[in-house]
XYZ file of C-alpha atoms in Angstrom:
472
model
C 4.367 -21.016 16.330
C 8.143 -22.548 17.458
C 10.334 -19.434 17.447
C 13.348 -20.808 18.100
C 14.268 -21.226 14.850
C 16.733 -18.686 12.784
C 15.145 -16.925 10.103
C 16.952 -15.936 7.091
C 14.855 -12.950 4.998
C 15.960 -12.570 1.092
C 14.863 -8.901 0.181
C 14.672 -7.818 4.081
C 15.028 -4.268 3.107
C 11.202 -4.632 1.055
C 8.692 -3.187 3.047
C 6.897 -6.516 3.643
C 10.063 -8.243 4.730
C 11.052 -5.884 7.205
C 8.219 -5.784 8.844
C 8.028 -9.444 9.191
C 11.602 -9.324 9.749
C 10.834 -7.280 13.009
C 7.769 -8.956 14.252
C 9.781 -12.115 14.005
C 12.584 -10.911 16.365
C 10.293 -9.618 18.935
C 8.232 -12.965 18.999
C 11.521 -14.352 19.988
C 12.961 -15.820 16.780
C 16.571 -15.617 15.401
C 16.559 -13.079 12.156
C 19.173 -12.019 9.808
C 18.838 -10.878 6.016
C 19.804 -9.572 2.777
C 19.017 -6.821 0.342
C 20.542 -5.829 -3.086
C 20.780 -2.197 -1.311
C 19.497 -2.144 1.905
C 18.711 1.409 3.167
C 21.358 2.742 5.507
C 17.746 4.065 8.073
C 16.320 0.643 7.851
C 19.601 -1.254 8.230
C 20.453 0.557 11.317
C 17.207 0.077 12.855
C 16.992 -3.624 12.474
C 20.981 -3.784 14.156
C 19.380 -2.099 16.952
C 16.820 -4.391 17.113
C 19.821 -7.561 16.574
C 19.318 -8.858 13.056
C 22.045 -9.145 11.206
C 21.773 -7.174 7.810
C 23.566 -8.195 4.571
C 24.010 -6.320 1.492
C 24.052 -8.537 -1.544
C 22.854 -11.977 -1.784
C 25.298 -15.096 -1.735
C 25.054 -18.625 -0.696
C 27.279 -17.785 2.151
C 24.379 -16.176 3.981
C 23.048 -19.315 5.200
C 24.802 -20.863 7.670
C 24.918 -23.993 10.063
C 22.315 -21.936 12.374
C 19.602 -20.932 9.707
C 16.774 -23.320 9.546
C 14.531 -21.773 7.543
C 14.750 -19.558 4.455
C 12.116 -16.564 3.585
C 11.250 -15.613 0.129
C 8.959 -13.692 -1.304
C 7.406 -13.809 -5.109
C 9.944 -12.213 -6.772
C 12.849 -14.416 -5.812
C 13.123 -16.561 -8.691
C 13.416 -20.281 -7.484
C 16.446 -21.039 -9.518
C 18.298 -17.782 -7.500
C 21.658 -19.310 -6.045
C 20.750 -18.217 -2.637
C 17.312 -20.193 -2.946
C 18.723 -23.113 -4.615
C 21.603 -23.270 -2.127
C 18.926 -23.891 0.838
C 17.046 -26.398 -1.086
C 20.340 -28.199 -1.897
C 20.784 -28.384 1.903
C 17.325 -29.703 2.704
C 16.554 -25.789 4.441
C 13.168 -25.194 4.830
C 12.045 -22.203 2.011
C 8.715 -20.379 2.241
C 6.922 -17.918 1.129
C 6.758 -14.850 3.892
C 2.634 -14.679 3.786
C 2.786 -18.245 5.135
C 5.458 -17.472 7.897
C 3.371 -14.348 8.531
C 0.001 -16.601 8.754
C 1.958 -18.788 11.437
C 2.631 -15.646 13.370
C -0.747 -14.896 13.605
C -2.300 -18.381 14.625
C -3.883 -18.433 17.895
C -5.120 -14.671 17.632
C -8.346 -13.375 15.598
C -7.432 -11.919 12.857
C -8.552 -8.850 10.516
C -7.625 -9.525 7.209
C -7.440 -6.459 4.934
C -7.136 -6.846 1.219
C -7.487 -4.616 -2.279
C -6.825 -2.997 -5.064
C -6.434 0.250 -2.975
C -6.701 1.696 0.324
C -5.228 -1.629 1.832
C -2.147 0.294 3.324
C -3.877 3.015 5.659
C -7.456 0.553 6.111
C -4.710 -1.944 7.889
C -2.685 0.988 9.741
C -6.273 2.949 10.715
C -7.947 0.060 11.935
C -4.569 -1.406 14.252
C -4.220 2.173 16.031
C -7.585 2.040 16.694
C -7.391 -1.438 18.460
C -4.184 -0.051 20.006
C -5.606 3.244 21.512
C -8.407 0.999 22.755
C -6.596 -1.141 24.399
C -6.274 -4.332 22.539
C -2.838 -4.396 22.216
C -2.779 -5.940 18.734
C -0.084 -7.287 16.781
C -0.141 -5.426 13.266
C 1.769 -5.725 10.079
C 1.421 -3.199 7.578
C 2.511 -3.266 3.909
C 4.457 -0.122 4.514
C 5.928 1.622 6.919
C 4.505 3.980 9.529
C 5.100 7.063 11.189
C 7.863 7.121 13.539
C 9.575 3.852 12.100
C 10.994 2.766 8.827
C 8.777 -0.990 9.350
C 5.304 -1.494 9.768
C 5.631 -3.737 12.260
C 3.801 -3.944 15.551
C 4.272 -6.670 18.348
C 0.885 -6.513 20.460
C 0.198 -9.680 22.658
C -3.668 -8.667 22.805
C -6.159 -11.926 20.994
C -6.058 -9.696 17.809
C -3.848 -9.300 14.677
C -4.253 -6.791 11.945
C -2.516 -7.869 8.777
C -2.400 -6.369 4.859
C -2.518 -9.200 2.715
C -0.857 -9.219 -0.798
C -3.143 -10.266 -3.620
C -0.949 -9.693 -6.466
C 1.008 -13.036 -6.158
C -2.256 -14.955 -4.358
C -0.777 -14.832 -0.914
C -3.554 -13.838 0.621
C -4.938 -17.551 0.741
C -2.607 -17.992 2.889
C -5.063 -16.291 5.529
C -8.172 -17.648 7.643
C -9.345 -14.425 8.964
C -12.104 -13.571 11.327
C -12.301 -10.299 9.562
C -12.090 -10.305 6.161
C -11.881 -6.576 4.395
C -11.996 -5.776 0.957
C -12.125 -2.643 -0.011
C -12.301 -2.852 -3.386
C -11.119 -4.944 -7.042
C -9.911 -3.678 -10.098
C -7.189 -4.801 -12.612
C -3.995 -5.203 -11.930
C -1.010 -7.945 -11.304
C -3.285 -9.966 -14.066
C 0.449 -10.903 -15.562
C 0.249 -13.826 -12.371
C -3.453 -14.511 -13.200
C -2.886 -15.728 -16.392
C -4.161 -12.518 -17.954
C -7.243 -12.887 -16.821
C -9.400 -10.336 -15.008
C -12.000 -13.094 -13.915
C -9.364 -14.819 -12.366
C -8.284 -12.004 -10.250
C -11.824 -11.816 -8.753
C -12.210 -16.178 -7.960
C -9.135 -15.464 -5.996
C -10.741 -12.686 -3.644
C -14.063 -14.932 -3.774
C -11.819 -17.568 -2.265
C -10.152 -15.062 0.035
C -13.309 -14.571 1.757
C -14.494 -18.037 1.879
C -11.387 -18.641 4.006
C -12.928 -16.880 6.483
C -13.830 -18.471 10.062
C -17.485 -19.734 10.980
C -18.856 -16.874 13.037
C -16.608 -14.363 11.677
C -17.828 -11.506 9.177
C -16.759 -9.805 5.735
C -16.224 -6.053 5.522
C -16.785 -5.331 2.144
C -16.522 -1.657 0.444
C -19.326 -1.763 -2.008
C -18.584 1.333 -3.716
C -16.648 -1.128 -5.883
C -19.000 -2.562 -8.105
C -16.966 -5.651 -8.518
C -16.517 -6.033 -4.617
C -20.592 -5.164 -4.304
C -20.688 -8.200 -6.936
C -18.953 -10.295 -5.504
C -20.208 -9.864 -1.688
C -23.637 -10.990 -3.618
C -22.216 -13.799 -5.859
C -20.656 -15.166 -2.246
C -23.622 -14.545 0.569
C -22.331 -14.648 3.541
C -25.028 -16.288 5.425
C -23.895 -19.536 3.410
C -20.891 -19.406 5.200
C -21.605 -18.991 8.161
C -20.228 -15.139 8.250
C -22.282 -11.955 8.816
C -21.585 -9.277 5.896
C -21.288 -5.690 6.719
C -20.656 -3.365 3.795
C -19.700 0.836 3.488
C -19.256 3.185 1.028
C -19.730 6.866 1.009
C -22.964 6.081 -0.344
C -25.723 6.247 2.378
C -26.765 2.774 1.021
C -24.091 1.098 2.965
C -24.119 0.021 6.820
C -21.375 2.207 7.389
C -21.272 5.656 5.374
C -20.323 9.464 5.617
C -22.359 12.067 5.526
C -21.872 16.080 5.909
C -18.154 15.300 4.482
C -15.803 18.453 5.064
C -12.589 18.384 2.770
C -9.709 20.574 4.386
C -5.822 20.854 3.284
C -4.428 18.143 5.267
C -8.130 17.362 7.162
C -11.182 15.633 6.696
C -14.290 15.757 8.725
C -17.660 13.835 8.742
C -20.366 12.261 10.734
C -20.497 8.406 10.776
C -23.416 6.848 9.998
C -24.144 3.061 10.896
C -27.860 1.285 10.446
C -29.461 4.869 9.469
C -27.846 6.890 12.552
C -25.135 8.860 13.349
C -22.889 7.119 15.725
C -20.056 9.172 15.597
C -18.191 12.354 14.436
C -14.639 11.654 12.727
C -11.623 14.171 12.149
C -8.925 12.811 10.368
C -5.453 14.146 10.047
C -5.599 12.623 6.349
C -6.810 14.182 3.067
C -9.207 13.075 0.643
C -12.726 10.994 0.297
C -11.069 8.411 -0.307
C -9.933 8.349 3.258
C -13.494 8.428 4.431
C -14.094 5.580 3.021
C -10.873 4.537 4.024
C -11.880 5.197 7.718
C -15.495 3.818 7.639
C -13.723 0.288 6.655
C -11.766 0.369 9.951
C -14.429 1.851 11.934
C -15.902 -1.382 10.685
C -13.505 -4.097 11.239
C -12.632 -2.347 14.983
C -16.070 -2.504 15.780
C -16.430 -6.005 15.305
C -13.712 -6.514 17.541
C -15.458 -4.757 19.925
C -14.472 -0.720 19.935
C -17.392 1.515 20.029
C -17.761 3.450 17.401
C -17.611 7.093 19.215
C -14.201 5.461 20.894
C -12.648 4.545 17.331
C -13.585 8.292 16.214
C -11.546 9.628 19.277
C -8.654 7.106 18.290
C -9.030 8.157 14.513
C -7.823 11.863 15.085
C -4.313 11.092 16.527
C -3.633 8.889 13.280
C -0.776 10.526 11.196
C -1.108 8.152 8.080
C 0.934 5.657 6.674
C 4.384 6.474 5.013
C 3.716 7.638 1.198
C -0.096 7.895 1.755
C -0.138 11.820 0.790
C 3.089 12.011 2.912
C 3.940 16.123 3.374
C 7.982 15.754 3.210
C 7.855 19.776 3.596
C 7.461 23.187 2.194
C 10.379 25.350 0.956
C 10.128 28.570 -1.111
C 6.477 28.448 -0.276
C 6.359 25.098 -2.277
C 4.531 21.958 -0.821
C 5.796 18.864 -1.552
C 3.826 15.683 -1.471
C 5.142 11.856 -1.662
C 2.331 9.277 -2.362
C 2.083 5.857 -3.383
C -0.103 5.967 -6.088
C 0.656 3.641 -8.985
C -2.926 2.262 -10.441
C -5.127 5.027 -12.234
C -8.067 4.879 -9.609
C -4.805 5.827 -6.411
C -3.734 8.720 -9.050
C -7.026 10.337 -9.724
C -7.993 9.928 -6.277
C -4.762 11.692 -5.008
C -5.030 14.258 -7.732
C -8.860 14.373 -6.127
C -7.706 14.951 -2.679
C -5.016 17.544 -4.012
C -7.966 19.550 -5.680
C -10.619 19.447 -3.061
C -8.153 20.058 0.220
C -5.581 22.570 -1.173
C -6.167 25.886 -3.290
C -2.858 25.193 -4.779
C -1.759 24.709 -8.206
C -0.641 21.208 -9.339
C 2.295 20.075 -10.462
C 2.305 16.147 -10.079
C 5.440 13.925 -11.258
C 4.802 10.407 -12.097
C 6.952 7.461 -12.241
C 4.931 4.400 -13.933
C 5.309 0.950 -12.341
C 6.124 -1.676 -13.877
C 5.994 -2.888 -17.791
C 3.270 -5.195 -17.608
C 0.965 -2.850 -15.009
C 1.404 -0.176 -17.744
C 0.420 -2.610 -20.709
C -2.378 -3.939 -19.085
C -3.622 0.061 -17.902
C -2.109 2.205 -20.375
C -5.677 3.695 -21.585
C -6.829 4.305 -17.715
C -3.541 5.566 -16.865
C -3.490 8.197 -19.817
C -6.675 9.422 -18.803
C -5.614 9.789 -15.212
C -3.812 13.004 -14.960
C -6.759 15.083 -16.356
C -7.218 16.942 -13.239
C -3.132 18.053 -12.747
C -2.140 21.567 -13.504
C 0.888 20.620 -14.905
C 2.848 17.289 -15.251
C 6.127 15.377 -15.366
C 6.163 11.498 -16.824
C 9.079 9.656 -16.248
C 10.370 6.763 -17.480
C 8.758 3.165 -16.137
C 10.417 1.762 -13.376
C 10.739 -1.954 -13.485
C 11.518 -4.043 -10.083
C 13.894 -6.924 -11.191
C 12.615 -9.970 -11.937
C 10.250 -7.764 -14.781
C 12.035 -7.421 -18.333
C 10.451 -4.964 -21.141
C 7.649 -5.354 -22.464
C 7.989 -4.658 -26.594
C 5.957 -1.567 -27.462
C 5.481 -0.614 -23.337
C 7.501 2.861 -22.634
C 7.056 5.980 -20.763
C 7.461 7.967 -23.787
C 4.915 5.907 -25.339
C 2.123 6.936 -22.410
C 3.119 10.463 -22.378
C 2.579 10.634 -26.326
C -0.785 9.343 -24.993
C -1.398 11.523 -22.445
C -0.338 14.532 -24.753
C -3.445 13.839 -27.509
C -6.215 13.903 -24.976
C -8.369 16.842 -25.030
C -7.381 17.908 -21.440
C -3.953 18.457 -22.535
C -4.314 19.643 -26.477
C -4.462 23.000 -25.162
C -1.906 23.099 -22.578
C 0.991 20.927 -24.437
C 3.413 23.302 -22.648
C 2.157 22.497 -19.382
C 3.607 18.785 -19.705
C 6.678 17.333 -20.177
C 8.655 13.701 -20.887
C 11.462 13.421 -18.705
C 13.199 9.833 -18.931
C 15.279 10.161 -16.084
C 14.582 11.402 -12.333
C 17.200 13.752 -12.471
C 15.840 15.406 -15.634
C 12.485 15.412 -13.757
C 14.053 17.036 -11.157
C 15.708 19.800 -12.892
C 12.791 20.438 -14.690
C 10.283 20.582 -11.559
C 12.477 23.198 -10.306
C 12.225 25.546 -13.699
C 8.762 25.187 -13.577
C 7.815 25.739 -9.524
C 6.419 28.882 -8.498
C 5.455 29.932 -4.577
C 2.385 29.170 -3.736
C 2.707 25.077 -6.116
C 1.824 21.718 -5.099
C 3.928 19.213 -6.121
C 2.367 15.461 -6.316
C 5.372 12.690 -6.621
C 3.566 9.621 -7.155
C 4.428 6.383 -8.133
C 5.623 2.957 -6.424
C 9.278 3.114 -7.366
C 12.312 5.177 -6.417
C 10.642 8.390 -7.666
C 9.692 8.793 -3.748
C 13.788 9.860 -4.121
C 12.714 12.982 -5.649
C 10.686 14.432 -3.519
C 13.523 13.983 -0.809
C 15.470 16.144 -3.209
C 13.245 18.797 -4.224
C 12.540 19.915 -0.783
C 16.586 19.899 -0.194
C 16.983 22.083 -3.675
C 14.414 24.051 -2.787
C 16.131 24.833 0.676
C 18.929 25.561 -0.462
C 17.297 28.050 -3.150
C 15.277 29.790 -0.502
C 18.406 30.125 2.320
């Protein structure tokens, strides 16, 4: 790929656009870009690395020296920045296909899914680093130590998350192709429909090279499906599956579920081959680990060498992210925004920590929330205690008649789990009512869950700080 070129980034503060933003500049490229509110951490840290950082969007962004405009799905194509550049002839693409140029010439592990994605793409990348494959990575979010999750390798692999929601993973011809598992959601850009959804990972996998191989977690049954609907062997790829089911090539047996640990033996083909410690919580970071053990192993790390790699690895930002304990309160940031990422946090909460529970949730999105509104209600079963918010809409999305946060807490509030504990949950429309009413209810000794995709991870920030300041 030519990187001589200047690179203008709409959004560059995203999580997706900074990293590109980054690897970009370190391949060699020009890079400057604009956010509606950039963060102050990230903006300074892509000055330091020379790309110029706008806040707002205008026209006036792209000068004489920009050659090429990056967008990403939810830039609307009629946006006066976008339509400026086309006006001028500028060259405006997606950043999945600028990413996919980045990547040509290497092999490539592709991960993609409804969950897991994040950490299976940050796990299996410091495992090819500690190994000493020097890979280029780009994660969907960003990583310990840095506010991107960028990393410029010059080794023959890549490690890249891939975005299904707007299709942009077909922009991808992997050599490694993971999927760790399907499920509902973004059906608003698949016309609704579920089936849909799952022809686009089937063609995600077909796109991968002759000779290469699909990683597929098959304790999805729609992934297990759809690994059989697809065989392999007609395309030419080898198929390797896990699951914490000792079906699986790769699985986990004598699991051991700590506070902020996990432990098991890895089994591949019927025999242990290794013994993993994680410095992760949960089962669903097992499986989470088997899927890079996987992927790393077909690029040639031995097992018992990706086990030794896997201890070091600190997680992914907002993957059941400690941000600290005050007044003898833990506080926990995570990610999760579909129903299967909430009851598996809530899971890993349960299992790892003799805590109580108090989890706040911020819904994503009005169309997410339509489309899930009976899973999500039944999600929070296994909380203590629990704070809804109101749903938090990323512009382009507009409300959805009849779709409300006070709507899935009324929800919530009739199922049996809850009937007898209505005191134990509340309806707070606003973060800082959320806030205020985290800290009546917090007691030494509580867990408290933020989760959601929005700018609820705000309030865990601030609830450690308040509850500083009450303990000093």
């Amino acid at each position: 790929m030519q990187q001589t070129r200047h690179y203008h980034l709409m959004g560059i503060g995203g999580a997706g656009m900074s990293t590109l933003a980054e690897l970009l500049v370190r391949s060699g490229a020009q890079v400057s870009g604009c956010d509606a509110r950039p963060s102050p951490e990230l903006a300074r840290y892509l000055a330091g690395l020379g790309i110029a950082v706008f806040s707002g969007h205008s026209p006036e962004h792209l000068g004489p020296e920009v050659r090429t405009l990056v967008v990403s799905s939810a830039i609307p194509r009629d946006h006066p920045e976008r339509e400026a550049a086309r006006q001028t002839g500028m060259e405006v693409v997606h950043r999945a296909e600028v990413l996919a140029r980045l990547v040509e010439g290497r092999r490539l592990v592709a991960v993609a899914g409804a969950h897991g994605k994040t950490t299976v793409t940050a796990l299996c990348a410091h495992v090819l680093e500690r190994a000493g494959l020097d890979p280029l990575a780009a994660v969907g979010f960003a990583v310990p130590g840095k506010p991107t999750g960028a990393r410029w390798g010059l080794g023959a692999w890549a490690v890249v998350e891939t975005d299904e929601s707007d299709g942009s993973f077909l922009k991808f011809r992997p050599d490694v192709a993971v999927v760790t598992n399907v499920e509902p959601d973004h059906l608003e850009n698949y016309q609704g429909s579920f089936d849909q959804l799952v022809a686009a990972y089937q063609r995600f996998l077909e796109g991968t090279r002759p000779g290469g191989a699909w990683v597929i977690g098959v304790d999805s049954p729609v992934a297990r499906e759809l690994a059989a609907a697809a065989p392999a062997r007609d395309r030419g790829v080898r198929l390797v599956t896990y699951g914490l089911d000792g079906q699986a090539d790769w699985s986990a047996r004598s699991v051991q579920l700590e506070a902020r640990t996990s432990r098991f033996v890895a089994w591949h083909h019927g025999q242990a081959v290794a013994e993993v410690r994680l410095s992760i919580p949960g089962r669903h970071n097992v499986a989470n680990a088997l899927a890079a053990m996987a992927a790393a192993e077909l690029a040639g790390v031995e097992p018992d060498r990706a086990a030794a790699a896997m201890a070091d690895f600190r997680g992914a930002r907002r993957r059941f992210e400690v941000v600290g304990e005050r007044a003898g309160v833990l506080v926990v940031d995570d990610y999760a925004h579909h129903p299967t990422e909430v009851q598996a946090t809530l899971k890993a909460a349960a299992e790892g920590f003799a805590r109580p529970v108090l989890a706040i949730f911020q819904p994503h999105r009005y169309h997410r929330t339509a489309q899930l509104f009976d899973e999500l209600a039944a999600a929070f079963d296994g909380a203590d205690r629990l704070i809804l918010t109101e749903i938090y809409a990323p512009p382009p999305e507009r409300p959805v008649a009849g779709v409300s946060g006070s709507r899935l807490f009324r929800a919530v509030a009739a199922r049996p789990a809850w009937q007898s504990r209505p005191q134990s949950l509340r309806f707070c429309p606003t973060l800082q009512e959320a806030l205020q009413q985290a800290l009546a209810w917090v007691r030494p000794g509580d867990l408290v869950l933020v989760m959601g995709a929005g700018d609820v991870t705000t309030l865990a920030t601030r609830l450690v700080q308040e509850l500083a300041a009450r303990d000093s």
